[in-house]
C-alpha cells in the first residue's frame, strides 16, 4: 500500500539532494571542523557555506546564525538567554497557543517564580494585540510569540509585536519553526532579536536546528563548553546535519513560490472538497492569515483518533488536534484557547502538505475520507444520520 503523507508539520521527508550533500561527511570527510589539519579544515569550510545558505533563507548575516540540535533547543536557548541578560526582570510574555518547546518552558519558569502572561487568541486563533500591548511592562524580560501555529497554521503579526516590545525596551523572540521555508522571512526588514528554526520541518534531518541572534543582541549561551559557534553553543558540530540543513535552506528558498502556489492550491482543493461533501465540518483557524500548507478541520461528534486510525488503514497519514493522555482525551490546548466547542475540538484533523504531495494523493483523500466520517458517525450515539444533526 502506498503512503500518502499529509503530516508535514510533524516532520518532513529528507530531500534527496539534502541526503546526497550529507553522505560524504559520515565516512570520507569525517574530520572535526575545529582541527588544525586540512582534513578537518575542509569540513569547517562546508559549515561556513551552510551558514551562508541558512542566512540567505531569512536574509540574515551568516554570523547571526547559530546551529543547535533542534527547534526546542533554539527556543529554550533564546528565552533563557534573555532571562540571563536581564536578571532584574521577572516577567515573560508568550501566547496561549505556543508549542510545548515554549509553553512547557514557561510553565517551568513560573514554578521558579517568574510571572508568565499567556496572551489569548480569538476564535480564529488570531492574537489579541490589545491584550499583548497592555501586558508589556518594565519588568518584562522577554516576549516569545510563535510566527505560525503548528496545529492551525495561523500566522501572528510578529514583526509588529517585536516593534511594540522594543518600544518598551524588551527583547523579542519568535518560534519560526513552522514558518521557515513556507512563508517569506526577511530579517533585514524586521526588528526581531531571536528566531528559531528546526531542520526536520524543511526537508533536512531531525536533530538539527538554528537559532538566529541579531547582531548586537546580548546573548548568554545555553550550552556552555568549547568555542564552537563562536562560543555561543558549545559541543562538536553535527557536521553532516549542518551541511544537510544548509542545502535544505537553499532548496526551501528556491521552493518558496511553489509552497505558496502549488501546495496552497492542493491544500485549498482538499479543504474545499471536504467542507462541501461532509456536513458539520469546519476549518479551525483564520483562513487568510494562515500557512499555505496547513488545514485543520473539525468533523463534529466523532473522535479525531478514530478518523486517523481508519485513514491509516488506507495509508493516509495526518494528525489529530487532541492528545490521548493516560486514557482520557484532552482536546488540543490550541483549539481550547480558540474556544472551539468540545464536540468539534475532539474531531479535529490536521492535514499538512509539502512540495512532494501530488494532486492524485489529494484526490485519494477526498475520495476516502467522507465514507470514513459517515461510518464513524453511524456508530455515534449523538449523530442522527437521517437529519445529519446532533441528537445529544
Ligand atoms: N516549535 C514549533 C512551532 C513546532 O512545531 C515544533 C515541532 O513540532 C517545535 C517548536 C520543536 O522543534 P523540534 O522538534 O526540532 O524540537
mmCIF file of C-alpha atoms and ligand atoms in Angstrom:
data_model
loop_
_atom_site.group_PDB
_atom_site.id
_atom_site.type_symbol
_atom_site.label_atom_id
_atom_site.label_comp_id
_atom_site.label_asym_id
_atom_site.label_seq_id
_atom_site.Cartn_x
_atom_site.Cartn_y
_atom_site.Cartn_z
ATOM 1 C CA UNK A 1 0.000 0.000 0.000
ATOM 2 C CA UNK A 2 1.300 3.452 -0.845
ATOM 3 C CA UNK A 3 1.709 6.055 1.842
ATOM 4 C CA UNK A 4 0.008 9.408 1.417
ATOM 5 C CA UNK A 5 1.901 11.617 3.815
ATOM 6 C CA UNK A 6 -0.049 14.694 4.916
ATOM 7 C CA UNK A 7 1.683 15.223 8.260
ATOM 8 C CA UNK A 8 4.470 17.565 7.233
ATOM 9 C CA UNK A 9 4.044 19.875 10.236
ATOM 10 C CA UNK A 10 5.100 16.876 12.356
ATOM 11 C CA UNK A 11 8.142 16.161 10.229
ATOM 12 C CA UNK A 12 9.204 16.067 6.581
ATOM 13 C CA UNK A 13 10.960 13.721 4.231
ATOM 14 C CA UNK A 14 14.667 14.492 3.869
ATOM 15 C CA UNK A 15 15.103 15.881 0.352
ATOM 16 C CA UNK A 16 17.226 13.590 -1.859
ATOM 17 C CA UNK A 17 19.594 16.496 -2.608
ATOM 18 C CA UNK A 18 19.983 17.048 1.144
ATOM 19 C CA UNK A 19 20.867 13.419 1.777
ATOM 20 C CA UNK A 20 23.390 13.480 -1.104
ATOM 21 C CA UNK A 21 25.037 16.580 0.352
ATOM 22 C CA UNK A 22 25.405 14.877 3.749
ATOM 23 C CA UNK A 23 26.683 11.431 2.840
ATOM 24 C CA UNK A 24 30.382 12.244 2.321
ATOM 25 C CA UNK A 25 30.571 13.712 5.820
ATOM 26 C CA UNK A 26 29.940 10.390 7.596
ATOM 27 C CA UNK A 27 32.579 8.109 6.097
ATOM 28 C CA UNK A 28 35.054 10.073 3.978
ATOM 29 C CA UNK A 29 35.162 13.621 5.324
ATOM 30 C CA UNK A 30 34.646 12.914 8.998
ATOM 31 C CA UNK A 31 37.206 15.392 10.339
ATOM 32 C CA UNK A 32 36.493 17.705 13.231
ATOM 33 C CA UNK A 33 35.934 21.232 11.893
ATOM 34 C CA UNK A 34 37.907 22.646 14.843
ATOM 35 C CA UNK A 35 41.063 20.656 13.998
ATOM 36 C CA UNK A 36 44.204 22.395 12.792
ATOM 37 C CA UNK A 37 44.758 19.964 9.898
ATOM 38 C CA UNK A 38 43.258 20.488 6.491
ATOM 39 C CA UNK A 39 41.268 17.226 6.782
ATOM 40 C CA UNK A 40 39.136 18.963 9.409
ATOM 41 C CA UNK A 41 39.536 22.362 7.765
ATOM 42 C CA UNK A 42 37.680 21.276 4.624
ATOM 43 C CA UNK A 43 34.684 20.380 6.816
ATOM 44 C CA UNK A 44 34.893 23.793 8.504
ATOM 45 C CA UNK A 45 34.657 25.378 5.037
ATOM 46 C CA UNK A 46 31.470 23.421 4.299
ATOM 47 C CA UNK A 47 29.990 24.577 7.604
ATOM 48 C CA UNK A 48 30.766 28.160 6.630
ATOM 49 C CA UNK A 49 28.949 27.570 3.338
ATOM 50 C CA UNK A 50 25.973 26.010 5.186
ATOM 51 C CA UNK A 51 25.815 29.046 7.478
ATOM 52 C CA UNK A 52 25.653 31.279 4.397
ATOM 53 C CA UNK A 53 22.860 29.151 2.888
ATOM 54 C CA UNK A 54 20.909 29.247 6.155
ATOM 55 C CA UNK A 55 21.360 33.018 6.475
ATOM 56 C CA UNK A 56 20.182 33.528 2.881
ATOM 57 C CA UNK A 57 16.837 31.808 3.572
ATOM 58 C CA UNK A 58 15.904 34.522 6.080
ATOM 59 C CA UNK A 59 18.039 37.360 4.649
ATOM 60 C CA UNK A 60 20.295 37.444 7.712
ATOM 61 C CA UNK A 61 24.077 37.675 8.044
ATOM 62 C CA UNK A 62 25.934 34.371 8.451
ATOM 63 C CA UNK A 63 27.390 35.448 11.818
ATOM 64 C CA UNK A 64 23.814 35.753 13.122
ATOM 65 C CA UNK A 65 23.220 32.004 12.625
ATOM 66 C CA UNK A 66 23.911 29.550 15.472
ATOM 67 C CA UNK A 67 23.442 25.850 14.717
ATOM 68 C CA UNK A 68 21.631 23.973 17.502
ATOM 69 C CA UNK A 69 20.269 20.446 17.958
ATOM 70 C CA UNK A 70 16.584 21.250 17.258
ATOM 71 C CA UNK A 71 13.809 23.802 17.429
ATOM 72 C CA UNK A 72 13.233 23.029 21.094
ATOM 73 C CA UNK A 73 16.845 23.843 21.949
ATOM 74 C CA UNK A 74 16.659 27.075 19.939
ATOM 75 C CA UNK A 75 13.501 28.165 21.794
ATOM 76 C CA UNK A 76 14.980 27.287 25.190
ATOM 77 C CA UNK A 77 18.310 28.952 24.373
ATOM 78 C CA UNK A 78 16.635 32.185 23.237
ATOM 79 C CA UNK A 79 14.334 32.567 26.235
ATOM 80 C CA UNK A 80 16.973 31.556 28.770
ATOM 81 C CA UNK A 81 19.478 33.941 27.195
ATOM 82 C CA UNK A 82 17.046 36.842 27.516
ATOM 83 C CA UNK A 83 16.441 35.959 31.164
ATOM 84 C CA UNK A 84 20.169 35.637 31.877
ATOM 85 C CA UNK A 85 20.895 39.015 30.311
ATOM 86 C CA UNK A 86 18.001 40.742 32.119
ATOM 87 C CA UNK A 87 18.415 39.297 35.580
ATOM 88 C CA UNK A 88 16.486 42.073 37.289
ATOM 89 C CA UNK A 89 13.313 41.344 35.275
ATOM 90 C CA UNK A 90 10.894 38.559 36.256
ATOM 91 C CA UNK A 91 8.116 38.648 33.674
ATOM 92 C CA UNK A 92 7.763 36.694 30.409
ATOM 93 C CA UNK A 93 5.109 37.227 27.738
ATOM 94 C CA UNK A 94 4.060 34.426 25.433
ATOM 95 C CA UNK A 95 0.766 33.210 23.931
ATOM 96 C CA UNK A 96 -1.769 30.575 24.910
ATOM 97 C CA UNK A 97 -1.143 28.562 21.766
ATOM 98 C CA UNK A 98 2.644 28.050 21.768
ATOM 99 C CA UNK A 99 4.328 24.733 21.088
ATOM 100 C CA UNK A 100 5.411 22.865 24.266
ATOM 101 C CA UNK A 101 9.005 23.927 23.475
ATOM 102 C CA UNK A 102 7.965 27.374 24.738
ATOM 103 C CA UNK A 103 4.820 26.607 26.722
ATOM 104 C CA UNK A 104 6.360 23.950 28.975
ATOM 105 C CA UNK A 105 9.489 26.047 29.485
ATOM 106 C CA UNK A 106 7.314 28.966 30.611
ATOM 107 C CA UNK A 107 5.409 26.648 32.975
ATOM 108 C CA UNK A 108 8.744 25.610 34.448
ATOM 109 C CA UNK A 109 9.823 29.257 34.767
ATOM 110 C CA UNK A 110 6.563 30.009 36.524
ATOM 111 C CA UNK A 111 7.405 27.343 39.122
ATOM 112 C CA UNK A 112 10.726 29.140 39.594
ATOM 113 C CA UNK A 113 8.940 32.375 40.436
ATOM 114 C CA UNK A 114 8.675 34.138 37.067
ATOM 115 C CA UNK A 115 5.376 35.795 36.192
ATOM 116 C CA UNK A 116 4.102 34.494 32.872
ATOM 117 C CA UNK A 117 1.494 36.218 30.700
ATOM 118 C CA UNK A 118 -0.092 33.988 28.084
ATOM 119 C CA UNK A 119 -1.765 36.336 25.604
ATOM 120 C CA UNK A 120 -5.149 34.964 24.440
ATOM 121 C CA UNK A 121 -6.290 34.389 20.877
ATOM 122 C CA UNK A 122 -9.713 34.923 19.329
ATOM 123 C CA UNK A 123 -11.997 32.269 17.839
ATOM 124 C CA UNK A 124 -9.938 32.313 14.638
ATOM 125 C CA UNK A 125 -6.670 31.813 16.500
ATOM 126 C CA UNK A 126 -5.535 35.413 15.927
ATOM 127 C CA UNK A 127 -3.513 37.090 18.673
ATOM 128 C CA UNK A 128 -5.283 39.623 20.899
ATOM 129 C CA UNK A 129 -2.970 42.560 20.139
ATOM 130 C CA UNK A 130 -4.665 44.868 22.660
ATOM 131 C CA UNK A 131 -4.071 42.370 25.446
ATOM 132 C CA UNK A 132 -0.491 41.922 24.247
ATOM 133 C CA UNK A 133 0.275 45.624 24.262
ATOM 134 C CA UNK A 134 -1.214 46.056 27.718
ATOM 135 C CA UNK A 135 0.961 43.209 29.035
ATOM 136 C CA UNK A 136 4.299 44.879 28.205
ATOM 137 C CA UNK A 137 5.865 46.182 31.431
ATOM 138 C CA UNK A 138 9.271 47.454 32.613
ATOM 139 C CA UNK A 139 9.629 44.087 34.396
ATOM 140 C CA UNK A 140 9.230 42.068 31.151
ATOM 141 C CA UNK A 141 12.467 40.210 30.347
ATOM 142 C CA UNK A 142 11.386 38.744 27.010
ATOM 143 C CA UNK A 143 8.469 38.236 24.645
ATOM 144 C CA UNK A 144 8.267 34.890 22.856
ATOM 145 C CA UNK A 145 5.496 34.546 20.265
ATOM 146 C CA UNK A 146 5.315 31.938 17.545
ATOM 147 C CA UNK A 147 5.353 33.148 13.932
ATOM 148 C CA UNK A 148 2.879 30.477 12.787
ATOM 149 C CA UNK A 149 0.947 27.898 14.738
ATOM 150 C CA UNK A 150 1.820 24.241 14.200
ATOM 151 C CA UNK A 151 -1.773 23.000 14.604
ATOM 152 C CA UNK A 152 -3.797 25.566 12.678
ATOM 153 C CA UNK A 153 -1.128 27.337 10.594
ATOM 154 C CA UNK A 154 -2.445 30.724 11.838
ATOM 155 C CA UNK A 155 0.163 33.465 11.452
ATOM 156 C CA UNK A 156 0.836 36.028 14.179
ATOM 157 C CA UNK A 157 1.940 39.622 13.339
ATOM 158 C CA UNK A 158 5.312 39.043 14.985
ATOM 159 C CA UNK A 159 7.089 41.880 13.192
ATOM 160 C CA UNK A 160 4.616 44.395 14.613
ATOM 161 C CA UNK A 161 4.747 42.661 18.014
ATOM 162 C CA UNK A 162 8.556 42.976 18.009
ATOM 163 C CA UNK A 163 8.334 46.730 17.335
ATOM 164 C CA UNK A 164 5.905 47.119 20.243
ATOM 165 C CA UNK A 165 8.201 45.132 22.555
ATOM 166 C CA UNK A 166 11.174 47.270 21.536
ATOM 167 C CA UNK A 167 9.240 50.450 22.254
ATOM 168 C CA UNK A 168 9.290 49.179 25.868
ATOM 169 C CA UNK A 169 12.955 48.068 25.705
ATOM 170 C CA UNK A 170 12.019 44.366 25.706
ATOM 171 C CA UNK A 171 13.848 41.751 23.600
ATOM 172 C CA UNK A 172 11.681 39.704 21.216
ATOM 173 C CA UNK A 173 11.972 36.053 20.235
ATOM 174 C CA UNK A 174 9.864 34.168 17.718
ATOM 175 C CA UNK A 175 9.447 30.448 17.160
ATOM 176 C CA UNK A 176 9.539 30.297 13.358
ATOM 177 C CA UNK A 177 9.807 26.501 13.248
ATOM 178 C CA UNK A 178 6.640 26.162 11.138
ATOM 179 C CA UNK A 179 7.092 29.304 9.043
ATOM 180 C CA UNK A 180 10.640 28.948 7.754
ATOM 181 C CA UNK A 181 10.522 27.699 4.178
ATOM 182 C CA UNK A 182 6.745 28.207 3.943
ATOM 183 C CA UNK A 183 6.394 31.993 4.053
ATOM 184 C CA UNK A 184 8.992 34.709 3.336
ATOM 185 C CA UNK A 185 11.132 35.773 6.304
ATOM 186 C CA UNK A 186 13.337 38.826 5.907
ATOM 187 C CA UNK A 187 15.404 39.655 8.963
ATOM 188 C CA UNK A 188 16.635 42.878 7.331
ATOM 189 C CA UNK A 189 13.111 44.280 7.248
ATOM 190 C CA UNK A 190 12.085 43.487 10.817
ATOM 191 C CA UNK A 191 13.488 44.067 14.308
ATOM 192 C CA UNK A 192 13.054 40.566 15.772
ATOM 193 C CA UNK A 193 16.043 39.783 18.027
ATOM 194 C CA UNK A 194 15.996 35.981 18.059
ATOM 195 C CA UNK A 195 14.292 33.391 15.849
ATOM 196 C CA UNK A 196 14.129 29.582 15.982
ATOM 197 C CA UNK A 197 14.149 27.154 13.048
ATOM 198 C CA UNK A 198 14.078 23.350 13.011
ATOM 199 C CA UNK A 199 15.709 21.327 10.218
ATOM 200 C CA UNK A 200 13.239 18.459 10.104
ATOM 201 C CA UNK A 201 10.332 20.737 9.212
ATOM 202 C CA UNK A 202 12.020 21.814 5.981
ATOM 203 C CA UNK A 203 13.350 18.585 4.494
ATOM 204 C CA UNK A 204 16.603 18.422 6.494
ATOM 205 C CA UNK A 205 17.181 15.641 9.059
ATOM 206 C CA UNK A 206 15.849 15.532 12.595
ATOM 207 C CA UNK A 207 18.129 16.733 15.366
ATOM 208 C CA UNK A 208 19.409 19.943 13.818
ATOM 209 C CA UNK A 209 18.161 23.490 14.262
ATOM 210 C CA UNK A 210 19.047 27.141 14.002
ATOM 211 C CA UNK A 211 18.899 29.999 16.437
ATOM 212 C CA UNK A 212 19.144 33.358 14.709
ATOM 213 C CA UNK A 213 20.534 36.048 17.047
ATOM 214 C CA UNK A 214 20.576 39.579 15.665
ATOM 215 C CA UNK A 215 23.990 41.210 15.681
ATOM 216 C CA UNK A 216 24.339 43.344 18.812
ATOM 217 C CA UNK A 217 21.804 41.327 20.845
ATOM 218 C CA UNK A 218 23.124 40.440 24.284
ATOM 219 C CA UNK A 219 23.476 36.662 24.342
ATOM 220 C CA UNK A 220 24.215 34.170 27.075
ATOM 221 C CA UNK A 221 24.862 30.603 25.818
ATOM 222 C CA UNK A 222 22.602 27.732 26.806
ATOM 223 C CA UNK A 223 25.199 25.002 26.224
ATOM 224 C CA UNK A 224 28.482 26.052 27.746
ATOM 225 C CA UNK A 225 31.554 24.173 26.594
ATOM 226 C CA UNK A 226 34.004 24.558 23.717
ATOM 227 C CA UNK A 227 34.454 27.564 21.484
ATOM 228 C CA UNK A 228 32.172 26.198 18.729
ATOM 229 C CA UNK A 229 29.681 28.614 17.161
ATOM 230 C CA UNK A 230 31.885 31.476 18.386
ATOM 231 C CA UNK A 231 31.347 30.394 21.986
ATOM 232 C CA UNK A 232 27.568 30.722 21.640
ATOM 233 C CA UNK A 233 26.845 26.981 21.622
ATOM 234 C CA UNK A 234 29.420 24.523 22.915
ATOM 235 C CA UNK A 235 29.646 20.986 21.515
ATOM 236 C CA UNK A 236 31.321 19.421 18.482
ATOM 237 C CA UNK A 237 29.266 20.326 15.436
ATOM 238 C CA UNK A 238 26.807 17.822 13.942
ATOM 239 C CA UNK A 239 28.615 18.300 10.642
ATOM 240 C CA UNK A 240 26.569 16.094 8.257
ATOM 241 C CA UNK A 241 23.295 17.572 9.546
ATOM 242 C CA UNK A 242 24.559 21.152 9.411
ATOM 243 C CA UNK A 243 25.655 20.620 5.824
ATOM 244 C CA UNK A 244 22.306 18.991 5.014
ATOM 245 C CA UNK A 245 20.425 21.834 6.669
ATOM 246 C CA UNK A 246 22.371 24.358 4.589
ATOM 247 C CA UNK A 247 21.284 22.525 1.427
ATOM 248 C CA UNK A 248 17.690 22.292 2.713
ATOM 249 C CA UNK A 249 17.639 26.063 3.331
ATOM 250 C CA UNK A 250 18.884 26.683 -0.211
ATOM 251 C CA UNK A 251 16.165 24.393 -1.623
ATOM 252 C CA UNK A 252 13.495 25.965 0.605
ATOM 253 C CA UNK A 253 14.354 29.430 -0.656
ATOM 254 C CA UNK A 254 14.016 28.166 -4.225
ATOM 255 C CA UNK A 255 10.733 26.362 -3.447
ATOM 256 C CA UNK A 256 9.033 29.170 -1.526
ATOM 257 C CA UNK A 257 6.979 30.220 -4.550
ATOM 258 C CA UNK A 258 5.811 26.616 -5.064
ATOM 259 C CA UNK A 259 4.703 26.418 -1.426
ATOM 260 C CA UNK A 260 2.546 29.467 -1.956
ATOM 261 C CA UNK A 261 1.037 28.414 -5.280
ATOM 262 C CA UNK A 262 1.000 24.674 -5.959
ATOM 263 C CA UNK A 263 0.983 23.457 -2.337
ATOM 264 C CA UNK A 264 -1.559 26.100 -1.348
ATOM 265 C CA UNK A 265 -3.813 25.150 -4.280
ATOM 266 C CA UNK A 266 -3.678 21.480 -3.276
ATOM 267 C CA UNK A 267 -4.477 22.386 0.328
ATOM 268 C CA UNK A 268 -7.410 24.538 -0.784
ATOM 269 C CA UNK A 269 -8.704 21.821 -3.107
ATOM 270 C CA UNK A 270 -8.651 19.305 -0.252
ATOM 271 C CA UNK A 271 -10.228 21.678 2.245
ATOM 272 C CA UNK A 272 -12.979 22.979 -0.028
ATOM 273 C CA UNK A 273 -13.937 19.494 -1.192
ATOM 274 C CA UNK A 274 -14.123 18.069 2.337
ATOM 275 C CA UNK A 275 -16.162 21.016 3.633
ATOM 276 C CA UNK A 276 -18.549 20.661 0.712
ATOM 277 C CA UNK A 277 -19.043 16.895 0.958
ATOM 278 C CA UNK A 278 -19.019 16.382 4.731
ATOM 279 C CA UNK A 279 -21.790 18.038 6.779
ATOM 280 C CA UNK A 280 -20.990 19.568 10.185
ATOM 281 C CA UNK A 281 -17.362 20.165 9.302
ATOM 282 C CA UNK A 282 -15.467 23.414 9.691
ATOM 283 C CA UNK A 283 -11.983 24.857 9.416
ATOM 284 C CA UNK A 284 -10.187 25.811 12.614
ATOM 285 C CA UNK A 285 -8.126 28.974 12.273
ATOM 286 C CA UNK A 286 -8.201 32.135 10.196
ATOM 287 C CA UNK A 287 -8.358 31.097 6.564
ATOM 288 C CA UNK A 288 -6.498 34.167 5.300
ATOM 289 C CA UNK A 289 -3.663 34.611 7.816
ATOM 290 C CA UNK A 290 -2.503 31.041 7.525
ATOM 291 C CA UNK A 291 0.423 28.943 6.304
ATOM 292 C CA UNK A 292 -0.131 27.729 2.732
ATOM 293 C CA UNK A 293 0.283 24.050 3.610
ATOM 294 C CA UNK A 294 -1.905 23.591 6.702
ATOM 295 C CA UNK A 295 -5.571 22.747 7.099
ATOM 296 C CA UNK A 296 -7.134 21.927 10.447
ATOM 297 C CA UNK A 297 -10.683 20.647 10.045
ATOM 298 C CA UNK A 298 -13.184 19.550 12.691
ATOM 299 C CA UNK A 299 -15.760 16.869 11.985
ATOM 300 C CA UNK A 300 -18.376 17.117 14.678
ATOM 301 C CA UNK A 301 -19.396 14.256 17.007
ATOM 302 C CA UNK A 302 -16.546 11.866 16.261
ATOM 303 C CA UNK A 303 -13.069 11.335 17.666
ATOM 304 C CA UNK A 304 -10.074 12.543 15.690
ATOM 305 C CA UNK A 305 -8.146 9.442 16.760
ATOM 306 C CA UNK A 306 -10.805 7.161 15.256
ATOM 307 C CA UNK A 307 -10.593 9.062 11.962
ATOM 308 C CA UNK A 308 -6.808 8.768 11.982
ATOM 309 C CA UNK A 309 -6.910 5.023 12.589
ATOM 310 C CA UNK A 310 -9.273 4.465 9.676
ATOM 311 C CA UNK A 311 -7.274 6.783 7.411
ATOM 312 C CA UNK A 312 -4.185 4.862 8.427
ATOM 313 C CA UNK A 313 -5.785 1.699 7.042
ATOM 314 C CA UNK A 314 -5.758 3.456 3.675
ATOM 315 C CA UNK A 315 -2.123 4.548 4.060
ATOM 316 C CA UNK A 316 -3.110 8.176 4.716
ATOM 317 C CA UNK A 317 -1.079 9.944 7.430
ATOM 318 C CA UNK A 318 -2.452 13.033 9.154
ATOM 319 C CA UNK A 319 -2.633 14.070 12.790
ATOM 320 C CA UNK A 320 -5.320 14.937 15.279
ATOM 321 C CA UNK A 321 -5.823 18.004 17.405
ATOM 322 C CA UNK A 322 -6.178 16.120 20.625
ATOM 323 C CA UNK A 323 -3.660 14.085 22.543
ATOM 324 C CA UNK A 324 -4.589 10.866 24.263
ATOM 325 C CA UNK A 325 -3.171 11.188 27.751
ATOM 326 C CA UNK A 326 -3.454 8.272 30.129
ATOM 327 C CA UNK A 327 -6.761 7.112 28.737
ATOM 328 C CA UNK A 328 -8.502 10.484 28.835
ATOM 329 C CA UNK A 329 -8.752 12.512 25.664
ATOM 330 C CA UNK A 330 -7.511 16.056 26.208
ATOM 331 C CA UNK A 331 -8.576 18.459 23.462
ATOM 332 C CA UNK A 332 -5.698 20.430 21.984
ATOM 333 C CA UNK A 333 -4.692 23.479 24.039
ATOM 334 C CA UNK A 334 -4.697 25.476 20.800
ATOM 335 C CA UNK A 335 -8.314 24.673 19.903
ATOM 336 C CA UNK A 336 -9.292 25.115 23.544
ATOM 337 C CA UNK A 337 -7.730 28.602 23.579
ATOM 338 C CA UNK A 338 -9.738 29.421 20.434
ATOM 339 C CA UNK A 339 -12.936 28.376 22.201
ATOM 340 C CA UNK A 340 -13.656 25.571 19.725
ATOM 341 C CA UNK A 341 -16.586 23.630 21.222
ATOM 342 C CA UNK A 342 -15.738 20.289 22.814
ATOM 343 C CA UNK A 343 -17.637 18.204 20.226
ATOM 344 C CA UNK A 344 -15.723 19.962 17.437
ATOM 345 C CA UNK A 345 -12.289 20.003 19.075
ATOM 346 C CA UNK A 346 -12.325 16.240 19.591
ATOM 347 C CA UNK A 347 -12.988 15.532 15.946
ATOM 348 C CA UNK A 348 -10.245 17.720 14.532
ATOM 349 C CA UNK A 349 -7.723 16.564 11.976
ATOM 350 C CA UNK A 350 -4.654 18.439 10.785
ATOM 351 C CA UNK A 351 -3.560 17.938 7.200
ATOM 352 C CA UNK A 352 -0.168 19.431 6.432
ATOM 353 C CA UNK A 353 1.213 19.218 2.917
ATOM 354 C CA UNK A 354 4.629 19.567 1.329
ATOM 355 C CA UNK A 355 6.058 20.110 -2.129
ATOM 356 C CA UNK A 356 6.202 16.322 -2.538
ATOM 357 C CA UNK A 357 2.414 15.863 -2.419
ATOM 358 C CA UNK A 358 0.569 15.269 -5.682
ATOM 359 C CA UNK A 359 -2.937 16.055 -6.899
ATOM 360 C CA UNK A 360 -3.577 12.322 -7.190
ATOM 361 C CA UNK A 361 -2.906 11.960 -3.447
ATOM 362 C CA UNK A 362 -5.295 14.793 -2.623
ATOM 363 C CA UNK A 363 -7.972 13.174 -4.814
ATOM 364 C CA UNK A 364 -7.488 9.922 -2.926
ATOM 365 C CA UNK A 365 -8.104 11.651 0.421
ATOM 366 C CA UNK A 366 -11.178 13.410 -0.969
ATOM 367 C CA UNK A 367 -12.490 10.012 -2.041
ATOM 368 C CA UNK A 368 -11.525 8.136 1.141
ATOM 369 C CA UNK A 369 -12.412 10.475 3.989
ATOM 370 C CA UNK A 370 -16.168 11.118 3.506
ATOM 371 C CA UNK A 371 -17.145 7.407 3.816
ATOM 372 C CA UNK A 372 -14.829 7.127 6.849
ATOM 373 C CA UNK A 373 -16.648 10.012 8.553
ATOM 374 C CA UNK A 374 -20.030 8.579 7.597
ATOM 375 C CA UNK A 375 -19.094 5.193 9.031
ATOM 376 C CA UNK A 376 -17.920 6.680 12.327
ATOM 377 C CA UNK A 377 -20.940 8.929 12.637
ATOM 378 C CA UNK A 378 -23.254 5.996 12.024
ATOM 379 C CA UNK A 379 -21.767 4.451 15.185
ATOM 380 C CA UNK A 380 -22.045 7.646 17.231
ATOM 381 C CA UNK A 381 -24.950 7.798 19.715
ATOM 382 C CA UNK A 382 -25.055 11.579 19.204
ATOM 383 C CA UNK A 383 -25.394 11.583 15.442
ATOM 384 C CA UNK A 384 -28.779 11.321 13.758
ATOM 385 C CA UNK A 385 -27.938 10.318 10.212
ATOM 386 C CA UNK A 386 -31.396 10.988 8.774
ATOM 387 C CA UNK A 387 -31.322 14.649 9.762
ATOM 388 C CA UNK A 388 -27.493 14.814 9.782
ATOM 389 C CA UNK A 389 -27.612 16.624 13.085
ATOM 390 C CA UNK A 390 -26.705 16.046 16.653
ATOM 391 C CA UNK A 391 -29.253 14.437 18.898
ATOM 392 C CA UNK A 392 -27.203 14.639 22.075
HETATM 393 N N1 LIG B 1 8.047 24.878 17.657
HETATM 394 C C1 LIG B 1 7.065 24.508 16.828
HETATM 395 C C2 LIG B 1 6.045 25.513 16.398
HETATM 396 C C3 LIG B 1 6.997 23.194 16.375
HETATM 397 O O1 LIG B 1 6.007 22.824 15.554
HETATM 398 C C4 LIG B 1 7.981 22.267 16.804
HETATM 399 C C5 LIG B 1 7.902 20.861 16.389
HETATM 400 O O2 LIG B 1 6.835 20.312 16.157
HETATM 401 C C6 LIG B 1 8.992 22.725 17.660
HETATM 402 C C7 LIG B 1 8.995 24.020 18.075
HETATM 403 C C8 LIG B 1 10.064 21.800 18.152
HETATM 404 O O3 LIG B 1 11.005 21.536 17.142
HETATM 405 P P1 LIG B 1 11.964 20.256 17.301
HETATM 406 O O4 LIG B 1 11.125 19.065 17.011
HETATM 407 O O5 LIG B 1 13.034 20.465 16.267
HETATM 408 O O6 LIG B 1 12.497 20.283 18.676
#
